Amino acid sequence: MPPSPISISTKAALRHLKDVRPHDGWAVEQSTSATGNKTVKLLRRSIPVSEMEFLDLTLTADRCVAGIVNRSAAMGKAKAKVIVEANGSPCRYNREVMIKESPSSNTTRSSATSTAGGGANPLSDEDNQQLLIYAFFAISAAVGIRLLFEAVFMVYIFVFPALYFYALQNCPSVDSFEAKKELKRVLRGHHLPEDHPDKPKGFLSETLNRLQATVATEMATFPGYEVTTTNFAGACIGAKVRVPSVNADLYWVGIFGKWRYIFQTEIPNQRS
């Protein structure tokens, strides 16, 4: 014989569990007791949630799933044991409730809420907590992005113009760039940080280094050199010194009242 269809209240309880925990593999197993009564057992991933067999399953007023232990036909009530909490987690302690039943349809009702209709189920506490967390992060991200854009806008409106005006007022003139002097400073390692191994240390070392830089500069520039400058909107000036004798282009930028060495490259048309 085919198995008997499960009751409306059991279907409603099973639907609630699948809505709350859709990946937990909820199912019911029907059997016949020794006394001939039809019983059901709730399974989670093919494992019984409770070793007890119940006459039926139902939802309580607080959306817990309970198994009906016995019925009182005269009073229209049934005693049930809570086996799954409203959020889908198994009940960890023994808790019994009284359920009102509808004798005409053999469906079960809790004392406050009817479950025979099996309508839309409310979100569980875990789902509500997850939604609150997602909403908090979304709002925080939106506020953070807005503050970032406001900060960038403030920098664009106030800091950049002020910085440009300061650079404009303190831009060194083209005439202040002395190619031999700047080249000599580069050769003696003036641009190197203090902890650099090639940076001269001590008075004697610095004096010898200055002398070597002076001789090297004169020898490098004696055949001739070329200076090219570029003005960048009056805020800074770029300078390039081409020294063919050493096959090098050296670059400086004049900004905030000083000439600062940047880097050097080989002359393009003399590269091997």
mmCIF file of C-alpha atoms in Angstrom:
data_model
loop_
_atom_site.group_PDB
_atom_site.id
_atom_site.type_symbol
_atom_site.label_atom_id
_atom_site.label_comp_id
_atom_site.label_asym_id
_atom_site.label_seq_id
_atom_site.Cartn_x
_atom_site.Cartn_y
_atom_site.Cartn_z
ATOM 1 C CA MET A 1 0.000 0.000 0.000
ATOM 2 C CA PRO A 2 1.201 3.509 -0.706
ATOM 3 C CA PRO A 3 2.076 5.571 2.381
ATOM 4 C CA SER A 4 -0.696 7.700 3.847
ATOM 5 C CA PRO A 5 -0.504 11.403 3.002
ATOM 6 C CA ILE A 6 0.843 13.548 5.767
ATOM 7 C CA SER A 7 -1.504 15.941 7.556
ATOM 8 C CA ILE A 8 -1.850 19.625 6.776
ATOM 9 C CA SER A 9 -0.193 20.595 10.059
ATOM 10 C CA THR A 10 2.808 18.353 9.348
ATOM 11 C CA LYS A 11 3.123 19.859 5.872
ATOM 12 C CA ALA A 12 3.025 23.369 7.370
ATOM 13 C CA ALA A 13 5.716 22.470 9.928
ATOM 14 C CA LEU A 14 7.886 20.899 7.241
ATOM 15 C CA ARG A 15 7.447 23.922 4.956
ATOM 16 C CA HIS A 16 8.447 26.252 7.800
ATOM 17 C CA LEU A 17 11.642 24.292 8.457
ATOM 18 C CA LYS A 18 12.574 24.282 4.772
ATOM 19 C CA ASP A 19 12.040 28.056 4.619
ATOM 20 C CA VAL A 20 14.160 28.687 7.716
ATOM 21 C CA ARG A 21 16.925 26.140 6.974
ATOM 22 C CA PRO A 22 16.588 25.243 3.278
ATOM 23 C CA HIS A 23 19.854 23.255 3.138
ATOM 24 C CA ASP A 24 19.282 21.027 6.188
ATOM 25 C CA GLY A 25 17.457 18.229 4.330
ATOM 26 C CA TRP A 26 14.224 18.173 6.358
ATOM 27 C CA ALA A 27 11.861 15.215 5.866
ATOM 28 C CA VAL A 28 9.303 13.112 7.734
ATOM 29 C CA GLU A 29 9.174 9.379 8.124
ATOM 30 C CA GLN A 30 5.797 7.707 8.656
ATOM 31 C CA SER A 31 5.260 4.403 10.375
ATOM 32 C CA THR A 32 2.618 2.421 12.279
ATOM 33 C CA SER A 33 2.999 1.869 15.986
ATOM 34 C CA ALA A 34 2.355 -1.402 17.788
ATOM 35 C CA THR A 35 -1.133 -0.166 18.674
ATOM 36 C CA GLY A 36 -1.945 0.507 15.037
ATOM 37 C CA ASN A 37 -1.644 4.303 15.220
ATOM 38 C CA LYS A 38 -0.015 6.233 12.401
ATOM 39 C CA THR A 39 3.124 8.019 13.649
ATOM 40 C CA VAL A 40 5.631 10.426 12.162
ATOM 41 C CA LYS A 41 9.258 11.091 12.907
ATOM 42 C CA LEU A 42 11.117 14.293 11.888
ATOM 43 C CA LEU A 43 14.398 13.737 10.022
ATOM 44 C CA ARG A 44 17.257 16.174 9.445
ATOM 45 C CA ARG A 45 19.744 14.994 6.810
ATOM 46 C CA SER A 46 18.202 11.513 7.158
ATOM 47 C CA ILE A 47 18.893 11.507 10.929
ATOM 48 C CA PRO A 48 15.972 11.649 13.407
ATOM 49 C CA VAL A 49 15.806 14.913 15.321
ATOM 50 C CA SER A 50 14.136 13.067 18.198
ATOM 51 C CA GLU A 51 14.006 9.368 18.919
ATOM 52 C CA MET A 52 10.332 9.746 19.800
ATOM 53 C CA GLU A 53 7.588 9.027 17.302
ATOM 54 C CA PHE A 54 4.693 11.482 17.271
ATOM 55 C CA LEU A 55 1.070 11.344 16.209
ATOM 56 C CA ASP A 56 1.579 14.492 14.174
ATOM 57 C CA LEU A 57 3.779 17.578 13.781
ATOM 58 C CA THR A 58 2.576 21.142 14.224
ATOM 59 C CA LEU A 59 3.719 24.741 14.617
ATOM 60 C CA THR A 60 3.330 26.477 17.951
ATOM 61 C CA ALA A 61 2.354 30.121 18.409
ATOM 62 C CA ASP A 62 6.046 31.143 18.518
ATOM 63 C CA ARG A 63 6.797 29.224 15.279
ATOM 64 C CA CYS A 64 8.507 26.274 16.948
ATOM 65 C CA VAL A 65 7.962 22.775 15.563
ATOM 66 C CA ALA A 66 6.381 20.388 18.062
ATOM 67 C CA GLY A 67 5.436 16.730 17.941
ATOM 68 C CA ILE A 68 2.006 15.741 19.265
ATOM 69 C CA VAL A 69 2.341 13.143 22.009
ATOM 70 C CA ASN A 70 -1.331 12.474 22.778
ATOM 71 C CA ARG A 71 -4.752 13.919 22.020
ATOM 72 C CA SER A 72 -7.857 14.606 24.046
ATOM 73 C CA ALA A 73 -10.768 14.366 21.610
ATOM 74 C CA ALA A 74 -13.306 15.518 24.197
ATOM 75 C CA MET A 75 -11.455 18.752 25.041
ATOM 76 C CA GLY A 76 -10.117 19.344 21.503
ATOM 77 C CA LYS A 77 -6.588 19.710 22.840
ATOM 78 C CA ALA A 78 -3.322 17.868 22.377
ATOM 79 C CA LYS A 79 -0.082 17.702 24.342
ATOM 80 C CA ALA A 80 2.999 18.302 22.202
ATOM 81 C CA LYS A 81 6.751 18.329 22.729
ATOM 82 C CA VAL A 82 8.894 21.073 21.135
ATOM 83 C CA ILE A 83 11.632 19.452 19.014
ATOM 84 C CA VAL A 84 12.862 22.337 16.790
ATOM 85 C CA GLU A 85 13.175 26.015 17.721
ATOM 86 C CA ALA A 86 11.735 28.803 15.553
ATOM 87 C CA ASN A 87 15.158 29.478 13.975
ATOM 88 C CA GLY A 88 15.539 25.865 12.834
ATOM 89 C CA SER A 89 17.929 24.653 15.531
ATOM 90 C CA PRO A 90 17.028 21.496 17.507
ATOM 91 C CA CYS A 91 15.472 22.076 20.928
ATOM 92 C CA ARG A 92 18.099 21.404 23.581
ATOM 93 C CA TYR A 93 15.802 20.868 26.558
ATOM 94 C CA ASN A 94 12.468 19.220 27.335
ATOM 95 C CA ARG A 95 9.568 21.612 26.722
ATOM 96 C CA GLU A 96 5.911 20.660 26.391
ATOM 97 C CA VAL A 97 3.013 22.795 25.151
ATOM 98 C CA MET A 98 -0.746 22.377 24.831
ATOM 99 C CA ILE A 99 -2.195 22.617 21.318
ATOM 100 C CA LYS A 100 -5.797 23.322 20.306
ATOM 101 C CA GLU A 101 -7.009 21.109 17.489
ATOM 102 C CA SER A 102 -9.759 21.413 14.905
ATOM 103 C CA PRO A 103 -11.651 18.112 15.000
ATOM 104 C CA SER A 104 -13.462 18.651 11.709
ATOM 105 C CA SER A 105 -10.304 18.772 9.558
ATOM 106 C CA ASN A 106 -7.884 16.891 11.816
ATOM 107 C CA THR A 107 -5.531 19.878 11.637
ATOM 108 C CA THR A 108 -3.778 21.380 14.654
ATOM 109 C CA ARG A 109 -3.818 24.903 16.027
ATOM 110 C CA SER A 110 -1.762 26.498 18.761
ATOM 111 C CA SER A 111 -3.611 28.511 21.368
ATOM 112 C CA ALA A 112 -2.734 31.777 19.594
ATOM 113 C CA THR A 113 -1.969 31.139 15.889
ATOM 114 C CA SER A 114 -3.543 28.821 13.284
ATOM 115 C CA THR A 115 -1.075 26.871 11.130
ATOM 116 C CA ALA A 116 -3.557 24.982 8.951
ATOM 117 C CA GLY A 117 -3.379 27.529 6.189
ATOM 118 C CA GLY A 118 0.414 27.283 5.911
ATOM 119 C CA GLY A 119 0.769 30.914 4.748
ATOM 120 C CA ALA A 120 3.910 32.994 4.461
ATOM 121 C CA ASN A 121 6.395 32.286 7.246
ATOM 122 C CA PRO A 122 8.170 35.133 9.047
ATOM 123 C CA LEU A 123 11.942 35.388 8.999
ATOM 124 C CA SER A 124 13.840 33.606 11.733
ATOM 125 C CA ASP A 125 15.940 35.404 14.331
ATOM 126 C CA GLU A 126 19.148 34.351 12.528
ATOM 127 C CA ASP A 127 17.832 35.701 9.214
ATOM 128 C CA ASN A 128 16.868 38.998 10.835
ATOM 129 C CA GLN A 129 20.309 39.228 12.424
ATOM 130 C CA GLN A 130 22.005 38.590 9.071
ATOM 131 C CA LEU A 131 19.840 41.235 7.406
ATOM 132 C CA LEU A 132 20.768 43.740 10.106
ATOM 133 C CA ILE A 133 24.471 42.967 9.643
ATOM 134 C CA TYR A 134 24.226 43.373 5.863
ATOM 135 C CA ALA A 135 22.303 46.622 6.273
ATOM 136 C CA PHE A 136 24.904 47.930 8.746
ATOM 137 C CA PHE A 137 27.792 47.187 6.378
ATOM 138 C CA ALA A 138 25.932 48.663 3.418
ATOM 139 C CA ILE A 139 25.179 51.878 5.306
ATOM 140 C CA SER A 140 28.756 52.053 6.643
ATOM 141 C CA ALA A 141 30.177 51.595 3.147
ATOM 142 C CA ALA A 142 27.885 54.287 1.743
ATOM 143 C CA VAL A 143 28.860 56.720 4.513
ATOM 144 C CA GLY A 144 32.564 55.910 4.061
ATOM 145 C CA ILE A 145 32.407 56.477 0.300
ATOM 146 C CA ARG A 146 30.586 59.754 0.806
ATOM 147 C CA LEU A 147 33.157 60.968 3.338
ATOM 148 C CA LEU A 148 35.966 59.955 0.977
ATOM 149 C CA PHE A 149 34.440 61.900 -1.906
ATOM 150 C CA GLU A 150 33.898 64.908 0.365
ATOM 151 C CA ALA A 151 37.540 64.770 1.489
ATOM 152 C CA VAL A 152 38.768 64.527 -2.117
ATOM 153 C CA PHE A 153 36.489 67.402 -3.070
ATOM 154 C CA MET A 154 37.852 69.542 -0.196
ATOM 155 C CA VAL A 155 41.423 68.782 -1.285
ATOM 156 C CA TYR A 156 40.565 69.660 -4.873
ATOM 157 C CA ILE A 157 38.832 72.898 -3.907
ATOM 158 C CA PHE A 158 41.183 74.217 -1.218
ATOM 159 C CA VAL A 159 44.483 72.295 -0.975
ATOM 160 C CA PHE A 160 45.404 72.098 -4.664
ATOM 161 C CA PRO A 161 44.808 75.811 -5.364
ATOM 162 C CA ALA A 162 46.745 76.799 -2.239
ATOM 163 C CA LEU A 163 49.603 74.452 -3.158
ATOM 164 C CA TYR A 164 49.676 75.757 -6.722
ATOM 165 C CA PHE A 165 49.679 79.376 -5.529
ATOM 166 C CA TYR A 166 52.563 78.639 -3.119
ATOM 167 C CA ALA A 167 54.537 76.886 -5.879
ATOM 168 C CA LEU A 168 53.825 79.789 -8.231
ATOM 169 C CA GLN A 169 55.186 82.289 -5.738
ATOM 170 C CA ASN A 170 58.302 80.234 -4.969
ATOM 171 C CA CYS A 171 59.222 78.892 -8.394
ATOM 172 C CA PRO A 172 62.968 79.460 -9.027
ATOM 173 C CA SER A 173 63.908 81.397 -12.129
ATOM 174 C CA VAL A 174 65.596 79.790 -15.132
ATOM 175 C CA ASP A 175 68.660 82.003 -14.613
ATOM 176 C CA SER A 176 69.162 80.523 -11.139
ATOM 177 C CA PHE A 177 69.957 77.114 -12.600
ATOM 178 C CA GLU A 178 73.734 76.637 -12.837
ATOM 179 C CA ALA A 179 74.420 73.434 -14.744
ATOM 180 C CA LYS A 180 78.047 72.947 -13.619
ATOM 181 C CA LYS A 181 77.197 73.625 -9.987
ATOM 182 C CA GLU A 182 74.261 71.202 -9.985
ATOM 183 C CA LEU A 183 76.282 68.559 -11.852
ATOM 184 C CA LYS A 184 79.072 68.895 -9.320
ATOM 185 C CA ARG A 185 76.585 68.392 -6.465
ATOM 186 C CA VAL A 186 75.328 65.206 -8.114
ATOM 187 C CA LEU A 187 78.860 63.814 -8.617
ATOM 188 C CA ARG A 188 79.769 64.342 -4.992
ATOM 189 C CA GLY A 189 76.573 62.576 -3.838
ATOM 190 C CA HIS A 190 74.742 65.570 -2.395
ATOM 191 C CA HIS A 191 71.374 64.059 -3.358
ATOM 192 C CA LEU A 192 72.066 60.730 -1.621
ATOM 193 C CA PRO A 193 70.457 59.979 1.777
ATOM 194 C CA GLU A 194 72.677 60.131 4.844
ATOM 195 C CA ASP A 195 72.721 56.342 5.325
ATOM 196 C CA HIS A 196 73.736 55.626 1.720
ATOM 197 C CA PRO A 197 77.110 53.776 1.500
ATOM 198 C CA ASP A 198 78.384 56.148 -1.241
ATOM 199 C CA LYS A 199 77.673 59.235 0.871
ATOM 200 C CA PRO A 200 81.001 60.706 2.045
ATOM 201 C CA LYS A 201 81.492 60.786 5.838
ATOM 202 C CA GLY A 202 83.764 63.106 7.745
ATOM 203 C CA PHE A 203 85.566 66.338 6.835
ATOM 204 C CA LEU A 204 88.485 64.728 4.981
ATOM 205 C CA SER A 205 86.256 62.419 2.957
ATOM 206 C CA GLU A 206 83.930 65.296 2.022
ATOM 207 C CA THR A 207 86.869 67.512 0.998
ATOM 208 C CA LEU A 208 88.409 64.835 -1.233
ATOM 209 C CA ASN A 209 84.989 64.075 -2.689
ATOM 210 C CA ARG A 210 84.419 67.769 -3.537
ATOM 211 C CA LEU A 211 87.813 67.913 -5.266
ATOM 212 C CA GLN A 212 87.100 64.785 -7.298
ATOM 213 C CA ALA A 213 83.637 66.095 -8.251
ATOM 214 C CA THR A 214 85.109 69.430 -9.404
ATOM 215 C CA VAL A 215 87.720 67.737 -11.609
ATOM 216 C CA ALA A 216 85.160 65.274 -13.022
ATOM 217 C CA THR A 217 82.689 68.080 -13.769
ATOM 218 C CA GLU A 218 85.254 70.179 -15.607
ATOM 219 C CA MET A 219 86.452 67.204 -17.648
ATOM 220 C CA ALA A 220 82.868 66.146 -18.508
ATOM 221 C CA THR A 221 81.700 69.608 -19.540
ATOM 222 C CA PHE A 222 84.886 70.754 -21.265
ATOM 223 C CA PRO A 223 83.832 69.313 -24.666
ATOM 224 C CA GLY A 224 80.498 71.050 -24.204
ATOM 225 C CA TYR A 225 77.031 70.437 -22.769
ATOM 226 C CA GLU A 226 73.451 71.457 -23.545
ATOM 227 C CA VAL A 227 70.806 72.827 -21.126
ATOM 228 C CA THR A 228 67.067 72.594 -21.923
ATOM 229 C CA THR A 229 64.371 73.999 -19.626
ATOM 230 C CA THR A 230 60.576 73.571 -19.617
ATOM 231 C CA ASN A 231 58.143 75.755 -17.671
ATOM 232 C CA PHE A 232 55.128 73.928 -16.198
ATOM 233 C CA ALA A 233 52.382 76.583 -15.802
ATOM 234 C CA GLY A 234 54.710 78.763 -13.742
ATOM 235 C CA ALA A 235 54.573 76.346 -10.762
ATOM 236 C CA CYS A 236 57.801 74.496 -11.511
ATOM 237 C CA ILE A 237 60.549 74.293 -14.133
ATOM 238 C CA GLY A 238 62.108 71.153 -15.539
ATOM 239 C CA ALA A 239 65.775 71.251 -16.588
ATOM 240 C CA LYS A 240 67.714 68.730 -18.679
ATOM 241 C CA VAL A 241 71.490 68.820 -19.026
ATOM 242 C CA ARG A 242 72.918 66.728 -21.860
ATOM 243 C CA VAL A 243 76.592 65.817 -21.415
ATOM 244 C CA PRO A 244 77.742 63.933 -24.555
ATOM 245 C CA SER A 245 81.210 63.178 -23.140
ATOM 246 C CA VAL A 246 79.661 60.855 -20.505
ATOM 247 C CA ASN A 247 76.675 59.841 -22.694
ATOM 248 C CA ALA A 248 74.138 61.062 -20.139
ATOM 249 C CA ASP A 249 71.021 63.209 -19.847
ATOM 250 C CA LEU A 250 70.510 64.517 -16.308
ATOM 251 C CA TYR A 251 67.190 65.944 -15.061
ATOM 252 C CA TRP A 252 66.296 68.475 -12.381
ATOM 253 C CA VAL A 253 63.079 70.150 -11.309
ATOM 254 C CA GLY A 254 62.944 73.619 -9.827
ATOM 255 C CA ILE A 255 60.086 73.872 -7.308
ATOM 256 C CA PHE A 256 59.463 75.566 -3.972
ATOM 257 C CA GLY A 257 62.561 77.726 -4.309
ATOM 258 C CA LYS A 258 65.074 74.902 -4.899
ATOM 259 C CA TRP A 259 66.533 72.829 -7.696
ATOM 260 C CA ARG A 260 66.130 69.119 -7.015
ATOM 261 C CA TYR A 261 67.961 66.364 -8.883
ATOM 262 C CA ILE A 262 65.606 63.674 -10.258
ATOM 263 C CA PHE A 263 67.473 61.049 -12.313
ATOM 264 C CA GLN A 264 69.717 60.468 -15.317
ATOM 265 C CA THR A 265 69.499 58.376 -18.484
ATOM 266 C CA GLU A 266 71.676 57.530 -21.435
ATOM 267 C CA ILE A 267 71.420 59.745 -24.491
ATOM 268 C CA PRO A 268 68.921 57.913 -26.746
ATOM 269 C CA ASN A 269 70.801 58.120 -30.014
ATOM 270 C CA GLN A 270 74.058 56.985 -28.374
ATOM 271 C CA ARG A 271 72.721 53.822 -26.758
ATOM 272 C CA SER A 272 74.439 50.649 -27.929
#
